[in-house]
Short mmCIF file of N, CA, C and O in Angstrom, two decimals:
data_model
loop_
_atom_site.label_atom_id
_atom_site.label_comp_id
_atom_site.label_asym_id
_atom_site.label_seq_id
_atom_site.Cartn_x
_atom_site.Cartn_y
_atom_site.Cartn_z
N MET A 1312 0.83 -1.19 0.00
CA MET A 1312 0.00 0.00 0.00
C MET A 1312 0.87 1.26 0.00
O MET A 1312 0.64 2.16 -0.78
N GLU A 1313 1.86 1.29 0.88
CA GLU A 1313 2.70 2.48 0.98
C GLU A 1313 3.49 2.69 -0.30
O GLU A 1313 3.67 3.84 -0.73
N GLU A 1314 3.92 1.58 -0.93
CA GLU A 1314 4.68 1.70 -2.18
C GLU A 1314 3.80 2.29 -3.28
O GLU A 1314 4.25 3.11 -4.08
N TYR A 1315 2.56 1.84 -3.32
CA TYR A 1315 1.62 2.37 -4.31
C TYR A 1315 1.44 3.87 -4.14
O TYR A 1315 1.47 4.62 -5.11
N LEU A 1316 1.27 4.32 -2.90
CA LEU A 1316 1.08 5.75 -2.63
C LEU A 1316 2.34 6.54 -2.98
O LEU A 1316 2.25 7.65 -3.50
N ASP A 1317 3.54 5.94 -2.71
CA ASP A 1317 4.78 6.60 -3.10
C ASP A 1317 4.85 6.76 -4.62
O ASP A 1317 5.24 7.82 -5.13
N MET A 1318 4.46 5.71 -5.33
CA MET A 1318 4.49 5.76 -6.80
C MET A 1318 3.51 6.83 -7.31
O MET A 1318 3.86 7.62 -8.19
N MET A 1319 2.31 6.87 -6.76
CA MET A 1319 1.33 7.86 -7.19
C MET A 1319 1.80 9.28 -6.90
O MET A 1319 1.62 10.18 -7.70
N ALA A 1320 2.44 9.46 -5.76
CA ALA A 1320 2.97 10.79 -5.41
C ALA A 1320 4.07 11.19 -6.37
O ALA A 1320 4.14 12.35 -6.80
N ALA A 1321 4.92 10.25 -6.75
CA ALA A 1321 6.02 10.56 -7.66
C ALA A 1321 5.51 10.90 -9.06
O ALA A 1321 6.00 11.85 -9.69
N PHE A 1322 4.54 10.14 -9.55
CA PHE A 1322 4.03 10.37 -10.90
C PHE A 1322 3.17 11.62 -11.00
O PHE A 1322 3.20 12.33 -12.00
N SER A 1323 2.40 11.88 -10.00
CA SER A 1323 1.44 12.99 -10.08
C SER A 1323 1.97 14.30 -9.52
O SER A 1323 1.38 15.34 -9.74
N HIS A 1324 3.07 14.24 -8.78
CA HIS A 1324 3.62 15.43 -8.11
C HIS A 1324 2.55 16.08 -7.23
O HIS A 1324 2.45 17.30 -7.15
N ASN A 1325 1.75 15.23 -6.60
CA ASN A 1325 0.65 15.71 -5.77
C ASN A 1325 0.91 15.28 -4.33
O ASN A 1325 1.15 14.11 -4.06
N THR A 1326 0.83 16.22 -3.42
CA THR A 1326 1.15 15.94 -2.02
C THR A 1326 0.06 15.15 -1.30
O THR A 1326 0.32 14.60 -0.23
N ARG A 1327 -1.13 15.08 -1.86
CA ARG A 1327 -2.20 14.38 -1.15
C ARG A 1327 -1.90 12.89 -0.98
O ARG A 1327 -2.32 12.28 -0.01
N PHE A 1328 -1.14 12.30 -1.90
CA PHE A 1328 -0.78 10.89 -1.76
C PHE A 1328 0.17 10.71 -0.58
O PHE A 1328 0.08 9.74 0.16
N SER A 1329 1.08 11.66 -0.40
CA SER A 1329 1.99 11.60 0.76
C SER A 1329 1.21 11.76 2.06
O SER A 1329 1.50 11.09 3.05
N GLU A 1330 0.22 12.64 2.04
CA GLU A 1330 -0.61 12.85 3.23
C GLU A 1330 -1.39 11.58 3.57
O GLU A 1330 -1.50 11.20 4.75
N ILE A 1331 -1.91 10.91 2.56
CA ILE A 1331 -2.65 9.68 2.80
C ILE A 1331 -1.71 8.60 3.31
O ILE A 1331 -2.05 7.83 4.21
N LYS A 1332 -0.50 8.55 2.76
CA LYS A 1332 0.49 7.57 3.23
C LYS A 1332 0.78 7.78 4.71
O LYS A 1332 0.84 6.82 5.49
N GLU A 1333 0.94 9.04 5.10
CA GLU A 1333 1.19 9.34 6.51
C GLU A 1333 0.01 8.88 7.38
O GLU A 1333 0.21 8.34 8.48
N ALA A 1334 -1.18 9.08 6.88
CA ALA A 1334 -2.37 8.64 7.63
C ALA A 1334 -2.40 7.12 7.76
O ALA A 1334 -2.75 6.58 8.82
N VAL A 1335 -2.00 6.41 6.69
CA VAL A 1335 -1.96 4.95 6.72
C VAL A 1335 -0.94 4.48 7.75
O VAL A 1335 -1.21 3.57 8.55
N ILE A 1336 0.24 5.11 7.75
CA ILE A 1336 1.29 4.73 8.70
C ILE A 1336 0.83 4.98 10.13
O ILE A 1336 1.03 4.13 11.01
N LYS A 1337 0.21 6.13 10.39
CA LYS A 1337 -0.28 6.45 11.73
C LYS A 1337 -1.31 5.42 12.20
O LYS A 1337 -1.29 4.99 13.35
N LYS A 1338 -2.21 5.05 11.31
CA LYS A 1338 -3.24 4.08 11.68
C LYS A 1338 -2.63 2.72 11.99
O LYS A 1338 -3.04 2.05 12.93
N SER A 1339 -1.63 2.34 11.18
CA SER A 1339 -1.02 1.03 11.43
C SER A 1339 -0.19 1.04 12.72
O SER A 1339 -0.12 0.04 13.42
N GLU A 1340 0.43 2.18 13.05
CA GLU A 1340 1.20 2.29 14.29
C GLU A 1340 0.28 2.23 15.51
O GLU A 1340 0.65 1.71 16.55
N LYS A 1341 -0.91 2.79 15.39
CA LYS A 1341 -1.87 2.79 16.50
C LYS A 1341 -2.59 1.46 16.62
O LYS A 1341 -3.33 1.23 17.57
N GLY A 1342 -2.41 0.62 15.62
CA GLY A 1342 -3.07 -0.67 15.65
C GLY A 1342 -4.52 -0.61 15.19
O GLY A 1342 -5.30 -1.53 15.42
N GLU A 1343 -4.90 0.49 14.56
CA GLU A 1343 -6.27 0.63 14.05
C GLU A 1343 -6.44 -0.19 12.78
O GLU A 1343 -5.48 -0.72 12.23
N GLU A 1344 -7.65 -0.22 12.32
CA GLU A 1344 -7.97 -0.93 11.09
C GLU A 1344 -7.15 -0.34 9.93
O GLU A 1344 -7.05 0.88 9.80
N SER A 1345 -6.56 -1.19 9.14
CA SER A 1345 -5.73 -0.70 8.03
C SER A 1345 -6.61 -0.14 6.93
O SER A 1345 -7.77 -0.52 6.77
N MET A 1346 -6.03 0.76 6.18
CA MET A 1346 -6.76 1.39 5.08
C MET A 1346 -6.73 0.49 3.86
O MET A 1346 -5.70 -0.10 3.54
N THR A 1347 -7.83 0.41 3.18
CA THR A 1347 -7.91 -0.36 1.94
C THR A 1347 -7.84 0.61 0.78
O THR A 1347 -7.91 1.83 0.96
N MET A 1348 -7.72 0.08 -0.41
CA MET A 1348 -7.72 0.93 -1.61
C MET A 1348 -9.04 1.69 -1.72
O MET A 1348 -9.06 2.83 -2.15
N PHE A 1349 -10.11 1.05 -1.28
CA PHE A 1349 -11.41 1.73 -1.31
C PHE A 1349 -11.39 2.96 -0.41
O PHE A 1349 -11.86 4.03 -0.80
N ASN A 1350 -10.83 2.84 0.80
CA ASN A 1350 -10.75 3.97 1.72
C ASN A 1350 -9.91 5.10 1.12
O ASN A 1350 -10.24 6.27 1.25
N ILE A 1351 -8.80 4.70 0.47
CA ILE A 1351 -7.92 5.70 -0.15
C ILE A 1351 -8.65 6.40 -1.28
O ILE A 1351 -8.62 7.63 -1.39
N ALA A 1352 -9.33 5.64 -2.12
CA ALA A 1352 -10.08 6.24 -3.23
C ALA A 1352 -11.17 7.18 -2.70
O ALA A 1352 -11.40 8.26 -3.25
N GLU A 1353 -11.83 6.76 -1.65
CA GLU A 1353 -12.86 7.59 -1.04
C GLU A 1353 -12.28 8.89 -0.49
O GLU A 1353 -12.84 9.97 -0.65
N GLU A 1354 -11.12 8.77 0.15
CA GLU A 1354 -10.45 9.96 0.70
C GLU A 1354 -10.02 10.90 -0.43
O GLU A 1354 -10.19 12.12 -0.32
N LEU A 1355 -9.49 10.34 -1.52
CA LEU A 1355 -9.10 11.17 -2.66
C LEU A 1355 -10.31 11.88 -3.26
O LEU A 1355 -10.24 13.05 -3.64
N GLU A 1356 -11.41 11.16 -3.33
CA GLU A 1356 -12.64 11.76 -3.86
C GLU A 1356 -13.11 12.92 -2.97
O GLU A 1356 -13.50 13.98 -3.46
N ASN A 1357 -13.04 12.72 -1.66
CA ASN A 1357 -13.44 13.79 -0.74
C ASN A 1357 -12.54 15.01 -0.87
O ASN A 1357 -13.01 16.14 -0.86
N ILE A 1358 -11.23 14.76 -1.00
CA ILE A 1358 -10.29 15.88 -1.16
C ILE A 1358 -10.59 16.63 -2.45
O ILE A 1358 -10.63 17.85 -2.48
N GLY A 1359 -10.81 15.86 -3.54
CA GLY A 1359 -11.13 16.48 -4.82
C GLY A 1359 -12.41 17.28 -4.77
O GLY A 1359 -12.51 18.37 -5.31
N ARG A 1360 -13.42 16.74 -4.08
CA ARG A 1360 -14.70 17.43 -3.95
C ARG A 1360 -14.52 18.75 -3.19
O ARG A 1360 -15.06 19.78 -3.57
N GLN A 1361 -13.74 18.70 -2.10
CA GLN A 1361 -13.52 19.91 -1.30
C GLN A 1361 -12.78 20.97 -2.12
O GLN A 1361 -13.14 22.15 -2.08
N LYS A 1362 -11.76 20.54 -2.85
CA LYS A 1362 -11.02 21.50 -3.69
C LYS A 1362 -11.92 22.08 -4.77
O LYS A 1362 -11.87 23.26 -5.07
N GLY A 1363 -12.75 21.22 -5.37
CA GLY A 1363 -13.67 21.68 -6.41
C GLY A 1363 -14.67 22.68 -5.86
O GLY A 1363 -14.97 23.69 -6.51
N MET A 1364 -15.18 22.41 -4.68
CA MET A 1364 -16.14 23.34 -4.06
C MET A 1364 -15.46 24.67 -3.76
O MET A 1364 -16.04 25.74 -4.01
N GLN A 1365 -14.24 24.62 -3.26
CA GLN A 1365 -13.51 25.86 -2.95
C GLN A 1365 -13.26 26.67 -4.21
O GLN A 1365 -13.45 27.89 -4.22
N GLN A 1366 -12.85 25.99 -5.29
CA GLN A 1366 -12.62 26.69 -6.55
C GLN A 1366 -13.93 27.29 -7.07
O GLN A 1366 -13.94 28.42 -7.57
N GLY A 1367 -15.02 26.54 -6.94
CA GLY A 1367 -16.32 27.05 -7.38
C GLY A 1367 -16.74 28.28 -6.60
O GLY A 1367 -17.25 29.25 -7.17
N ILE A 1368 -16.50 28.26 -5.31
CA ILE A 1368 -16.84 29.42 -4.47
C ILE A 1368 -16.00 30.63 -4.89
O ILE A 1368 -16.53 31.74 -5.06
N GLU A 1369 -14.70 30.42 -5.08
CA GLU A 1369 -13.83 31.52 -5.47
C GLU A 1369 -14.23 32.09 -6.83
O GLU A 1369 -14.29 33.31 -7.00
N GLN A 1370 -14.52 31.22 -7.79
CA GLN A 1370 -14.94 31.68 -9.11
C GLN A 1370 -16.28 32.41 -9.03
O GLN A 1370 -16.49 33.42 -9.71
N GLY A 1371 -17.18 31.89 -8.20
CA GLY A 1371 -18.48 32.54 -8.03
C GLY A 1371 -18.34 33.93 -7.46
O GLY A 1371 -19.03 34.87 -7.89
N ILE A 1372 -17.45 34.10 -6.49
CA ILE A 1372 -17.22 35.42 -5.90
C ILE A 1372 -16.65 36.36 -6.95
O ILE A 1372 -17.11 37.50 -7.08
N GLU A 1373 -15.67 35.89 -7.72
CA GLU A 1373 -15.07 36.73 -8.76
C GLU A 1373 -16.12 37.15 -9.79
O GLU A 1373 -16.20 38.32 -10.16
N GLN A 1374 -16.93 36.19 -10.24
CA GLN A 1374 -17.96 36.50 -11.22
C GLN A 1374 -19.00 37.45 -10.65
O GLN A 1374 -19.49 38.36 -11.33
N GLY A 1375 -19.34 37.26 -9.38
CA GLY A 1375 -20.31 38.15 -8.74
C GLY A 1375 -19.80 39.58 -8.66
O GLY A 1375 -20.54 40.53 -8.91
N ILE A 1376 -18.53 39.73 -8.34
CA ILE A 1376 -17.93 41.07 -8.28
C ILE A 1376 -17.94 41.70 -9.66
O ILE A 1376 -18.31 42.87 -9.82
N GLU A 1377 -17.54 40.92 -10.69
CA GLU A 1377 -17.53 41.45 -12.05
C GLU A 1377 -18.93 41.88 -12.48
O GLU A 1377 -19.10 42.96 -13.05
N ARG A 1378 -19.91 41.04 -12.22
CA ARG A 1378 -21.28 41.38 -12.61
C ARG A 1378 -21.79 42.59 -11.84
O ARG A 1378 -22.50 43.43 -12.39
N GLY A 1379 -21.43 42.68 -10.58
CA GLY A 1379 -21.84 43.84 -9.77
C GLY A 1379 -21.26 45.13 -10.33
O GLY A 1379 -21.96 46.15 -10.41
N ILE A 1380 -20.00 45.08 -10.73
CA ILE A 1380 -19.37 46.27 -11.32
C ILE A 1380 -20.05 46.62 -12.63
O ILE A 1380 -20.35 47.80 -12.88
N GLU A 1381 -20.34 45.61 -13.45
CA GLU A 1381 -21.01 45.86 -14.73
C GLU A 1381 -22.41 46.45 -14.50
O GLU A 1381 -22.80 47.40 -15.18
N GLN A 1382 -23.14 45.90 -13.55
CA GLN A 1382 -24.49 46.40 -13.28
C GLN A 1382 -24.44 47.82 -12.74
O GLN A 1382 -25.29 48.65 -13.07
N GLY A 1383 -23.45 48.10 -11.90
CA GLY A 1383 -23.30 49.45 -11.37
C GLY A 1383 -22.99 50.45 -12.48
O GLY A 1383 -23.56 51.55 -12.52
N ALA A 1384 -22.10 50.07 -13.39
CA ALA A 1384 -21.76 50.94 -14.52
C ALA A 1384 -22.98 51.14 -15.42
O ALA A 1384 -23.25 52.25 -15.89
N SER A 1385 -23.73 50.07 -15.64
CA SER A 1385 -24.92 50.15 -16.47
C SER A 1385 -25.98 51.06 -15.83
O SER A 1385 -26.61 51.87 -16.52
N ALA A 1386 -26.15 50.93 -14.53
CA ALA A 1386 -27.13 51.76 -13.83
C ALA A 1386 -26.71 53.23 -13.87
O ALA A 1386 -27.56 54.12 -14.06
N LYS A 1387 -25.43 53.49 -13.74
CA LYS A 1387 -24.94 54.87 -13.78
C LYS A 1387 -25.14 55.45 -15.17
O LYS A 1387 -25.59 56.60 -15.32
N SER A 1388 -24.83 54.67 -16.19
CA SER A 1388 -25.03 55.12 -17.57
C SER A 1388 -26.50 55.41 -17.83
O SER A 1388 -26.84 56.43 -18.44
N ARG A 1389 -27.36 54.53 -17.35
CA ARG A 1389 -28.81 54.72 -17.53
C ARG A 1389 -29.28 56.00 -16.82
O ARG A 1389 -30.10 56.75 -17.35
N GLU A 1390 -28.74 56.24 -15.65
CA GLU A 1390 -29.09 57.45 -14.90
C GLU A 1390 -28.66 58.70 -15.66
O GLU A 1390 -29.40 59.69 -15.73
N ILE A 1391 -27.49 58.67 -16.25
CA ILE A 1391 -26.98 59.80 -17.03
C ILE A 1391 -27.88 60.03 -18.24
O ILE A 1391 -28.22 61.18 -18.57
N ILE A 1392 -28.27 58.93 -18.90
CA ILE A 1392 -29.15 59.05 -20.07
C ILE A 1392 -30.49 59.67 -19.66
O ILE A 1392 -30.99 60.58 -20.34
N PHE A 1393 -31.07 59.20 -18.56
CA PHE A 1393 -32.33 59.79 -18.07
C PHE A 1393 -32.17 61.29 -17.84
O PHE A 1393 -33.02 62.09 -18.25
N THR A 1394 -31.11 61.67 -17.18
CA THR A 1394 -30.88 63.09 -16.86
C THR A 1394 -30.74 63.91 -18.14
O THR A 1394 -31.33 64.99 -18.26
N MET A 1395 -29.97 63.42 -19.08
CA MET A 1395 -29.77 64.16 -20.33
C MET A 1395 -31.06 64.25 -21.14
O MET A 1395 -31.33 65.29 -21.76
N LEU A 1396 -31.87 63.19 -21.11
CA LEU A 1396 -33.16 63.24 -21.81
C LEU A 1396 -34.09 64.26 -21.15
O LEU A 1396 -34.80 65.00 -21.85
N ARG A 1397 -34.09 64.30 -19.83
CA ARG A 1397 -34.92 65.29 -19.13
C ARG A 1397 -34.47 66.72 -19.45
O ARG A 1397 -35.28 67.64 -19.44
N ASP A 1398 -33.17 66.87 -19.70
CA ASP A 1398 -32.64 68.18 -20.09
C ASP A 1398 -32.79 68.44 -21.59
O ASP A 1398 -32.21 69.39 -22.12
N ARG A 1399 -33.56 67.58 -22.25
CA ARG A 1399 -33.91 67.70 -23.66
C ARG A 1399 -32.70 67.66 -24.59
O ARG A 1399 -32.65 68.36 -25.60
N GLN A 1400 -31.74 66.81 -24.25
CA GLN A 1400 -30.59 66.62 -25.13
C GLN A 1400 -30.96 65.60 -26.21
O GLN A 1400 -31.69 64.64 -25.93
N PRO A 1401 -30.48 65.78 -27.43
CA PRO A 1401 -30.82 64.83 -28.50
C PRO A 1401 -30.17 63.46 -28.26
O PRO A 1401 -29.05 63.37 -27.75
N PRO A 1402 -30.85 62.38 -28.62
CA PRO A 1402 -30.32 61.03 -28.41
C PRO A 1402 -28.95 60.80 -29.04
O PRO A 1402 -28.12 60.08 -28.50
N GLU A 1403 -28.69 61.42 -30.18
CA GLU A 1403 -27.40 61.25 -30.86
C GLU A 1403 -26.27 61.80 -29.99
O GLU A 1403 -25.21 61.19 -29.87
N LEU A 1404 -26.51 62.95 -29.36
CA LEU A 1404 -25.50 63.54 -28.48
C LEU A 1404 -25.31 62.68 -27.22
O LEU A 1404 -24.18 62.46 -26.79
N ILE A 1405 -26.40 62.18 -26.69
CA ILE A 1405 -26.33 61.31 -25.51
C ILE A 1405 -25.52 60.06 -25.83
O ILE A 1405 -24.65 59.65 -25.05
N SER A 1406 -25.79 59.47 -26.98
CA SER A 1406 -25.06 58.28 -27.39
C SER A 1406 -23.57 58.57 -27.52
O SER A 1406 -22.73 57.76 -27.13
N LYS A 1407 -23.27 59.73 -28.05
CA LYS A 1407 -21.85 60.12 -28.23
C LYS A 1407 -21.15 60.25 -26.87
O LYS A 1407 -20.04 59.74 -26.70
N TYR A 1408 -21.78 60.88 -25.91
CA TYR A 1408 -21.14 61.12 -24.62
C TYR A 1408 -21.12 59.89 -23.71
O TYR A 1408 -20.18 59.69 -22.95
N THR A 1409 -22.18 59.08 -23.77
CA THR A 1409 -22.23 57.92 -22.88
C THR A 1409 -21.61 56.68 -23.51
O THR A 1409 -21.42 55.67 -22.83
N LYS A 1410 -21.32 56.74 -24.80
CA LYS A 1410 -20.76 55.60 -25.54
C LYS A 1410 -21.71 54.40 -25.54
O LYS A 1410 -21.28 53.26 -25.66
N GLU A 1411 -22.99 54.68 -25.37
CA GLU A 1411 -24.01 53.64 -25.46
C GLU A 1411 -24.57 53.66 -26.88
O GLU A 1411 -24.61 54.71 -27.52
N PRO A 1412 -25.02 52.50 -27.38
CA PRO A 1412 -25.61 52.47 -28.73
C PRO A 1412 -26.85 53.36 -28.80
O PRO A 1412 -27.60 53.50 -27.83
N LEU A 1413 -27.04 53.95 -29.95
CA LEU A 1413 -28.17 54.86 -30.15
C LEU A 1413 -29.50 54.14 -29.90
O LEU A 1413 -30.42 54.73 -29.32
N GLU A 1414 -29.56 52.86 -30.27
CA GLU A 1414 -30.79 52.08 -30.05
C GLU A 1414 -31.10 52.00 -28.55
O GLU A 1414 -32.27 52.07 -28.14
N TYR A 1415 -30.06 51.84 -27.73
CA TYR A 1415 -30.26 51.75 -26.28
C TYR A 1415 -30.78 53.08 -25.74
O TYR A 1415 -31.68 53.11 -24.90
N VAL A 1416 -30.26 54.19 -26.25
CA VAL A 1416 -30.72 55.51 -25.81
C VAL A 1416 -32.20 55.69 -26.15
O VAL A 1416 -32.98 56.18 -25.33
N TYR A 1417 -32.59 55.26 -27.36
CA TYR A 1417 -34.00 55.36 -27.74
C TYR A 1417 -34.87 54.46 -26.86
O TYR A 1417 -35.99 54.82 -26.52
N GLN A 1418 -34.36 53.29 -26.49
CA GLN A 1418 -35.10 52.39 -25.61
C GLN A 1418 -35.32 53.05 -24.24
O GLN A 1418 -36.42 53.01 -23.69
N VAL A 1419 -34.29 53.67 -23.70
CA VAL A 1419 -34.39 54.36 -22.41
C VAL A 1419 -35.36 55.54 -22.54
O VAL A 1419 -36.16 55.80 -21.64
N LYS A 1420 -35.29 56.22 -23.66
CA LYS A 1420 -36.19 57.37 -23.90
C LYS A 1420 -37.65 56.90 -23.90
O LYS A 1420 -38.51 57.54 -23.29
N GLN A 1421 -37.91 55.76 -24.55
CA GLN A 1421 -39.26 55.20 -24.58
C GLN A 1421 -39.73 54.86 -23.16
O GLN A 1421 -40.87 55.16 -22.79
N GLU A 1422 -38.85 54.27 -22.35
CA GLU A 1422 -39.19 53.94 -20.97
C GLU A 1422 -39.46 55.20 -20.15
O GLU A 1422 -40.36 55.22 -19.31
N LEU A 1423 -38.70 56.26 -20.42
CA LEU A 1423 -38.89 57.51 -19.70
C LEU A 1423 -40.26 58.10 -20.02
O LEU A 1423 -40.98 58.55 -19.13
N PHE A 1424 -40.64 58.08 -21.30
CA PHE A 1424 -41.95 58.60 -21.68
C PHE A 1424 -43.07 57.75 -21.10
O PHE A 1424 -44.10 58.27 -20.69
N GLN A 1425 -42.87 56.45 -21.04
CA GLN A 1425 -43.87 55.56 -20.45
C GLN A 1425 -44.02 55.88 -18.96
O GLN A 1425 -45.13 55.93 -18.45
N TYR A 1426 -42.92 56.11 -18.27
CA TYR A 1426 -42.96 56.47 -16.86
C TYR A 1426 -43.65 57.81 -16.66
O TYR A 1426 -44.46 57.97 -15.76
N ALA A 1427 -43.38 58.77 -17.56
CA ALA A 1427 -44.00 60.09 -17.46
C ALA A 1427 -45.51 59.98 -17.64
O ALA A 1427 -46.28 60.65 -16.95
N ARG A 1428 -45.96 59.11 -18.57
CA ARG A 1428 -47.39 58.92 -18.77
C ARG A 1428 -48.04 58.31 -17.53
O ARG A 1428 -49.15 58.68 -17.17
N GLU A 1429 -47.34 57.38 -16.87
CA GLU A 1429 -47.89 56.78 -15.65
C GLU A 1429 -48.06 57.82 -14.55
O GLU A 1429 -49.03 57.78 -13.81
N GLU A 1430 -47.13 58.77 -14.47
CA GLU A 1430 -47.25 59.83 -13.46
C GLU A 1430 -48.50 60.65 -13.70
O GLU A 1430 -49.21 61.00 -12.77
N VAL A 1431 -48.78 60.96 -14.98
CA VAL A 1431 -49.94 61.77 -15.30
C VAL A 1431 -51.23 60.99 -15.05
O VAL A 1431 -52.16 61.48 -14.43
N VAL A 1432 -51.27 59.73 -15.50
CA VAL A 1432 -52.49 58.93 -15.40
C VAL A 1432 -52.78 58.54 -13.95
O VAL A 1432 -53.91 58.65 -13.49
N TYR A 1433 -51.78 58.10 -13.21
CA TYR A 1433 -51.99 57.58 -11.87
C TYR A 1433 -51.70 58.58 -10.76
O TYR A 1433 -51.84 58.26 -9.59
N GLY A 1434 -51.25 59.76 -11.11
CA GLY A 1434 -51.02 60.77 -10.11
C GLY A 1434 -49.84 60.43 -9.18
O GLY A 1434 -49.90 60.71 -7.99
N THR A 1435 -48.79 59.83 -9.73
CA THR A 1435 -47.63 59.47 -8.92
C THR A 1435 -46.54 60.53 -9.00
O THR A 1435 -45.41 60.29 -8.65
N ASP A 1436 -46.91 61.71 -9.43
CA ASP A 1436 -45.93 62.80 -9.54
C ASP A 1436 -45.39 63.14 -8.15
O ASP A 1436 -46.13 63.33 -7.21
N LYS A 1437 -44.10 63.21 -8.03
CA LYS A 1437 -43.44 63.45 -6.75
C LYS A 1437 -43.60 64.88 -6.24
O LYS A 1437 -43.36 65.16 -5.09
N GLN A 1438 -44.00 65.81 -7.11
CA GLN A 1438 -44.11 67.22 -6.70
C GLN A 1438 -45.39 67.48 -5.93
O GLN A 1438 -45.55 68.52 -5.33
N LYS A 1439 -46.34 66.58 -5.94
CA LYS A 1439 -47.61 66.80 -5.25
C LYS A 1439 -47.44 66.66 -3.77
O LYS A 1439 -46.71 66.03 -3.19
#
């Protein structure tokens, strides 16, 4: 068993085989039940699963931060477009300054007019 783990450690350059070998030696010194290949495979699977979960968590955090930054930039750009439209700036000029596609500016403009109509119809004007 120990020879097999030494061979796997040498071929894979992975320290987990050495760690498992140490665990096997400790168990045999204590007189506990010896480890079988099944136990070793199970331990390797658990280690792999833990590493995979950790990598997934780290990647998820990175992606979440990236998406948060993108959403924040998008919200800021949308806010600027709303403000410029309220100041009656032409969509072409807004597109030039915000570097957003002209189609997107027109889409935001349509949403702004829809919101303005809702204020008139439902009386949700903030000045009242």
